Amino acid sequence: MPSSDPSPAPAPDEDEAAALRRALVRRIATFDGPWGDQDWSPAVLAAMEKVPRHRFVPDVTLPVAYRDEPLPIGHGQTISQPTIVALMTQALHLEGSERVLEVGTGSGYQAAVLSEMLPRGHLHTVERIPELGARARELLRERTNVTLHIGDGYAGHAAAAPFDRILLTAAPPEVPAALGAQLREGGILLGPIGRDQQVLVRYRKRAGRLEQEVLGAVRFVPMLPGTP
Ligand code: SAH
């Protein structure tokens, strides 16, 4: 191949990763669980097929990175199971121009998937553990529609409020008051709520109040107050 070829062949690892992602997305697309009929949005599946999950999970082989399972990301935290990431992304009903807040950046993987879903929007994502935030910031660096903040997500991010969507990827015992306040009228707040028993709840703000809809049982790490 001439050295001037503008599009060199991808490294074999990237080919393998892409094949594993396609297989994972086929599996996600057949998910039909207790969360109601899953009429998958092509945009959600495309985002899942595009984001290289293996970059967000340190020290595992490619096949492990693309299993439909949660994985440790250090500091006692976990990256969610891909099917859960897809379900939560879909449950936000994004059209592409929303202003979104994510609490619990963790590895940055869910943030990258949301970034794909927001070509005309913006994501603010908050992480309380500085080391995780620094690693995610590096992985999200080229995504101009994502801003990462280190801090306590219980306070939300007032400077960028109100938000059209708020996604919690750690579980508080109840909806933090600041987050309810930073949600725009008509907006959706989605997250796991509870301590030992958790349910994924989708709230819609109507006439200043949060109307709730329980989507199903889930298990997330707790949303902890303050910063370490
Ligand atoms: N969305 C992540 C997974 C998150 S795990 C991903 O795609 O990898 C939950 C994360 O929430 C952890 O990194 C944890 O440190 C963070 N977290 C817990 N309580 C928090 C709080 N009050 N504010 C911000 N982040 C918090």
GROMACS .gro file of C-alpha atoms and ligand atoms in nm:
model
  254
    1MET     CA    1   0.000   0.000   0.000
    2PRO     CA    2   0.149   0.342  -0.093
    3SER     CA    3   0.259   0.545   0.206
    4SER     CA    4   0.042   0.835   0.086
    5ASP     CA    5  -0.279   0.635   0.141
    6PRO     CA    6  -0.503   0.875   0.332
    7SER     CA    7  -0.689   0.602   0.522
    8PRO     CA    8  -0.451   0.335   0.650
    9ALA     CA    9  -0.605   0.006   0.755
   10PRO     CA   10  -0.711   0.009   1.122
   11ALA     CA   11  -0.504  -0.194   1.365
   12PRO     CA   12  -0.630  -0.556   1.394
   13ASP     CA   13  -0.731  -0.494   1.756
   14GLU     CA   14  -0.969  -0.222   1.645
   15ASP     CA   15  -1.123  -0.461   1.391
   16GLU     CA   16  -1.173  -0.717   1.665
   17ALA     CA   17  -1.319  -0.453   1.896
   18ALA     CA   18  -1.562  -0.340   1.625
   19ALA     CA   19  -1.674  -0.699   1.565
   20LEU     CA   20  -1.727  -0.751   1.938
   21ARG     CA   21  -1.928  -0.428   1.955
   22ARG     CA   22  -2.151  -0.540   1.669
   23ALA     CA   23  -2.216  -0.868   1.849
   24LEU     CA   24  -2.291  -0.684   2.172
   25VAL     CA   25  -2.536  -0.452   1.998
   26ARG     CA   26  -2.714  -0.750   1.840
   27ARG     CA   27  -2.754  -0.890   2.189
   28ILE     CA   28  -2.881  -0.559   2.329
   29ALA     CA   29  -3.128  -0.529   2.041
   30THR     CA   30  -3.292  -0.857   2.144
   31PHE     CA   31  -3.334  -0.750   2.507
   32ASP     CA   32  -3.697  -0.771   2.599
   33GLY     CA   33  -3.713  -0.745   2.973
   34PRO     CA   34  -3.955  -0.621   3.232
   35TRP     CA   35  -3.913  -0.257   3.126
   36GLY     CA   36  -4.198  -0.262   2.880
   37ASP     CA   37  -4.176  -0.326   2.509
   38GLN     CA   38  -3.832  -0.241   2.388
   39ASP     CA   39  -3.874  -0.060   2.062
   40TRP     CA   40  -3.508   0.027   2.019
   41SER     CA   41  -3.413   0.364   1.882
   42PRO     CA   42  -3.165   0.319   1.594
   43ALA     CA   43  -2.970   0.619   1.727
   44VAL     CA   44  -2.914   0.448   2.063
   45LEU     CA   45  -2.794   0.127   1.901
   46ALA     CA   46  -2.568   0.325   1.666
   47ALA     CA   47  -2.413   0.509   1.960
   48MET     CA   48  -2.352   0.179   2.140
   49GLU     CA   49  -2.191   0.041   1.827
   50LYS     CA   50  -1.966   0.343   1.792
   51VAL     CA   51  -1.823   0.406   2.141
   52PRO     CA   52  -1.510   0.196   2.212
   53ARG     CA   53  -1.598   0.056   2.556
   54HIS     CA   54  -1.260  -0.117   2.580
   55ARG     CA   55  -1.086   0.220   2.618
   56PHE     CA   56  -1.297   0.296   2.927
   57VAL     CA   57  -1.228  -0.029   3.113
   58PRO     CA   58  -0.866  -0.059   3.220
   59ASP     CA   59  -0.669  -0.384   3.218
   60VAL     CA   60  -0.912  -0.629   3.060
   61THR     CA   61  -0.901  -0.822   2.734
   62LEU     CA   62  -1.120  -0.713   2.444
   63PRO     CA   63  -1.371  -1.001   2.485
   64VAL     CA   64  -1.413  -0.912   2.853
   65ALA     CA   65  -1.458  -0.542   2.773
   66TYR     CA   66  -1.749  -0.631   2.543
   67ARG     CA   67  -1.931  -0.876   2.769
   68ASP     CA   68  -2.275  -0.759   2.871
   69GLU     CA   69  -2.165  -0.721   3.233
   70PRO     CA   70  -2.067  -0.446   3.474
   71LEU     CA   71  -1.690  -0.418   3.538
   72PRO     CA   72  -1.475  -0.258   3.807
   73ILE     CA   73  -1.315   0.076   3.715
   74GLY     CA   74  -1.116   0.130   4.036
   75HIS     CA   75  -1.193   0.323   4.356
   76GLY     CA   76  -1.468   0.073   4.437
   77GLN     CA   77  -1.676   0.192   4.140
   78THR     CA   78  -1.819   0.008   3.841
   79ILE     CA   79  -1.907   0.076   3.480
   80SER     CA   80  -2.265  -0.039   3.417
   81GLN     CA   81  -2.367  -0.337   3.209
   82PRO     CA   82  -2.398  -0.224   2.844
   83THR     CA   83  -2.766  -0.322   2.822
   84ILE     CA   84  -2.838  -0.094   3.119
   85VAL     CA   85  -2.645   0.193   2.956
   86ALA     CA   86  -2.850   0.145   2.640
   87LEU     CA   87  -3.180   0.124   2.828
   88MET     CA   88  -3.106   0.438   3.028
   89THR     CA   89  -2.994   0.627   2.719
   90GLN     CA   90  -3.312   0.526   2.540
   91ALA     CA   91  -3.532   0.612   2.840
   92LEU     CA   92  -3.409   0.973   2.824
   93HIS     CA   93  -3.593   1.024   2.490
   94LEU     CA   94  -3.320   1.245   2.345
   95GLU     CA   95  -3.372   1.432   2.021
   96GLY     CA   96  -3.018   1.566   1.990
   97SER     CA   97  -3.021   1.928   2.102
   98GLU     CA   98  -3.082   1.889   2.475
   99ARG     CA   99  -2.874   2.022   2.760
  100VAL     CA  100  -2.805   1.722   2.980
  101LEU     CA  101  -2.653   1.667   3.324
  102GLU     CA  102  -2.503   1.331   3.421
  103VAL     CA  103  -2.416   1.265   3.785
  104GLY     CA  104  -2.145   0.999   3.823
  105THR     CA  105  -1.904   1.021   3.529
  106GLY     CA  106  -1.710   0.714   3.648
  107SER     CA  107  -1.518   0.581   3.349
  108GLY     CA  108  -1.679   0.833   3.112
  109TYR     CA  109  -1.839   0.559   2.902
  110GLN     CA  110  -2.203   0.660   2.953
  111ALA     CA  111  -2.096   1.021   2.891
  112ALA     CA  112  -1.942   0.919   2.557
  113VAL     CA  113  -2.264   0.742   2.457
  114LEU     CA  114  -2.466   1.052   2.550
  115SER     CA  115  -2.220   1.268   2.357
  116GLU     CA  116  -2.300   1.065   2.044
  117MET     CA  117  -2.671   1.127   2.106
  118LEU     CA  118  -2.630   1.506   2.138
  119PRO     CA  119  -2.495   1.639   1.806
  120ARG     CA  120  -2.655   1.979   1.872
  121GLY     CA  121  -2.671   1.959   2.250
  122HIS     CA  122  -2.435   1.959   2.544
  123LEU     CA  123  -2.355   1.725   2.828
  124HIS     CA  124  -2.230   1.834   3.169
  125THR     CA  125  -2.106   1.541   3.372
  126VAL     CA  126  -2.005   1.549   3.739
  127GLU     CA  127  -1.775   1.306   3.922
  128ARG     CA  128  -1.679   1.324   4.289
  129ILE     CA  129  -1.358   1.114   4.276
  130PRO     CA  130  -1.082   1.332   4.127
  131GLU     CA  131  -0.873   1.040   3.990
  132LEU     CA  132  -1.170   0.892   3.800
  133GLY     CA  133  -1.261   1.239   3.673
  134ALA     CA  134  -0.907   1.296   3.545
  135ARG     CA  135  -0.904   0.966   3.357
  136ALA     CA  136  -1.247   1.027   3.206
  137ARG     CA  137  -1.149   1.381   3.108
  138GLU     CA  138  -0.863   1.241   2.904
  139LEU     CA  139  -1.093   0.988   2.731
  140LEU     CA  140  -1.356   1.254   2.657
  141ARG     CA  141  -1.107   1.525   2.552
  142GLU     CA  142  -1.202   1.535   2.186
  143ARG     CA  143  -1.575   1.553   2.254
  144THR     CA  144  -1.652   1.923   2.232
  145ASN     CA  145  -2.011   1.871   2.349
  146VAL     CA  146  -1.903   1.735   2.689
  147THR     CA  147  -1.787   1.933   2.993
  148LEU     CA  148  -1.662   1.739   3.294
  149HIS     CA  149  -1.677   1.878   3.647
  150ILE     CA  150  -1.519   1.736   3.961
  151GLY     CA  151  -1.753   1.789   4.253
  152ASP     CA  152  -2.055   1.671   4.444
  153GLY     CA  153  -2.344   1.586   4.215
  154TYR     CA  154  -2.590   1.639   4.502
  155ALA     CA  155  -2.547   2.007   4.420
  156GLY     CA  156  -2.601   1.950   4.046
  157HIS     CA  157  -2.438   2.217   3.834
  158ALA     CA  158  -2.629   2.540   3.886
  159ALA     CA  159  -2.412   2.743   3.647
  160ALA     CA  160  -2.545   2.548   3.347
  161ALA     CA  161  -2.903   2.491   3.470
  162PRO     CA  162  -3.180   2.439   3.381
  163PHE     CA  163  -3.130   2.099   3.219
  164ASP     CA  164  -3.365   1.925   2.976
  165ARG     CA  165  -3.247   1.588   3.106
  166ILE     CA  166  -3.069   1.470   3.420
  167LEU     CA  167  -2.925   1.120   3.445
  168LEU     CA  168  -2.803   0.969   3.771
  169THR     CA  169  -2.567   0.672   3.742
  170ALA     CA  170  -2.523   0.637   4.119
  171ALA     CA  171  -2.816   0.582   4.354
  172PRO     CA  172  -2.932   0.844   4.607
  173PRO     CA  173  -3.191   0.746   4.871
  174GLU     CA  174  -3.428   1.000   4.716
  175VAL     CA  175  -3.414   1.264   4.443
  176PRO     CA  176  -3.171   1.535   4.556
  177ALA     CA  177  -3.360   1.863   4.592
  178ALA     CA  178  -3.106   2.065   4.391
  179LEU     CA  179  -3.143   1.830   4.096
  180GLY     CA  180  -3.521   1.856   4.093
  181ALA     CA  181  -3.481   2.233   4.100
  182GLN     CA  182  -3.232   2.232   3.810
  183LEU     CA  183  -3.464   2.029   3.585
  184ARG     CA  184  -3.649   2.229   3.323
  185GLU     CA  185  -4.028   2.220   3.315
  186GLY     CA  186  -4.124   1.925   3.091
  187GLY     CA  187  -3.778   1.772   3.140
  188ILE     CA  188  -3.688   1.416   3.242
  189LEU     CA  189  -3.478   1.308   3.540
  190LEU     CA  190  -3.384   0.940   3.531
  191GLY     CA  191  -3.196   0.744   3.791
  192PRO     CA  192  -3.173   0.459   4.039
  193ILE     CA  193  -3.337   0.553   4.367
  194GLY     CA  194  -3.296   0.373   4.700
  195ARG     CA  195  -3.027   0.221   4.917
  196ASP     CA  196  -3.051  -0.157   4.954
  197GLN     CA  197  -3.344  -0.199   4.720
  198GLN     CA  198  -3.323   0.027   4.419
  199VAL     CA  199  -3.562   0.102   4.137
  200LEU     CA  200  -3.493   0.293   3.821
  201VAL     CA  201  -3.734   0.585   3.818
  202ARG     CA  202  -3.815   0.828   3.539
  203TYR     CA  203  -3.948   1.161   3.661
  204ARG     CA  204  -4.111   1.423   3.445
  205LYS     CA  205  -4.143   1.777   3.571
  206ARG     CA  206  -4.495   1.906   3.524
  207ALA     CA  207  -4.629   2.225   3.678
  208GLY     CA  208  -4.319   2.237   3.896
  209ARG     CA  209  -4.372   1.887   4.038
  210LEU     CA  210  -4.195   1.558   3.964
  211GLU     CA  211  -4.428   1.287   3.834
  212GLN     CA  212  -4.272   0.946   3.873
  213GLU     CA  213  -4.277   0.629   3.668
  214VAL     CA  214  -4.096   0.319   3.799
  215LEU     CA  215  -3.913   0.134   3.520
  216GLY     CA  216  -3.768  -0.164   3.707
  217ALA     CA  217  -3.533  -0.301   3.971
  218VAL     CA  218  -3.164  -0.214   3.931
  219ARG     CA  219  -2.841  -0.215   4.131
  220PHE     CA  220  -2.601   0.080   4.122
  221VAL     CA  221  -2.327   0.205   4.351
  222PRO     CA  222  -2.454   0.461   4.605
  223MET     CA  223  -2.448   0.832   4.532
  224LEU     CA  224  -2.231   0.962   4.816
  225PRO     CA  225  -2.243   1.313   4.961
  226GLY     CA  226  -1.946   1.547   4.946
  227THR     CA  227  -1.609   1.492   4.783
  228PRO     CA  228  -1.335   1.259   4.913
  229SAH     N1  229  -2.161   0.639   3.439
  229SAH     C1  230  -2.040   0.567   3.479
  229SAH     C2  231  -2.063   0.465   3.588
  229SAH     C3  232  -2.074   0.531   3.713
  229SAH     S1  233  -2.042   0.445   3.862
  229SAH     C4  234  -1.971   0.501   3.364
  229SAH     O1  235  -2.024   0.504   3.252
  229SAH     O2  236  -1.863   0.448   3.384
  229SAH     C5  237  -2.102   0.576   3.965
  229SAH     C6  238  -2.010   0.694   3.976
  229SAH     O3  239  -2.079   0.792   4.052
  229SAH     C7  240  -1.880   0.664   4.050
  229SAH     O4  241  -1.771   0.702   3.972
  229SAH     C8  242  -1.892   0.748   4.176
  229SAH     O5  243  -1.769   0.800   4.222
  229SAH     C9  244  -1.984   0.860   4.130
  229SAH     N2  245  -2.053   0.931   4.236
  229SAH    C10  246  -2.108   0.883   4.351
  229SAH     N3  247  -2.163   0.982   4.423
  229SAH    C11  248  -2.143   1.098   4.353
  229SAH    C12  249  -2.175   1.235   4.375
  229SAH     N4  250  -2.238   1.276   4.485
  229SAH     N5  251  -2.139   1.324   4.282
  229SAH    C13  252  -2.073   1.286   4.169
  229SAH     N6  253  -2.039   1.159   4.142
  229SAH    C14  254  -2.074   1.065   4.233
   0.00000   0.00000   0.00000
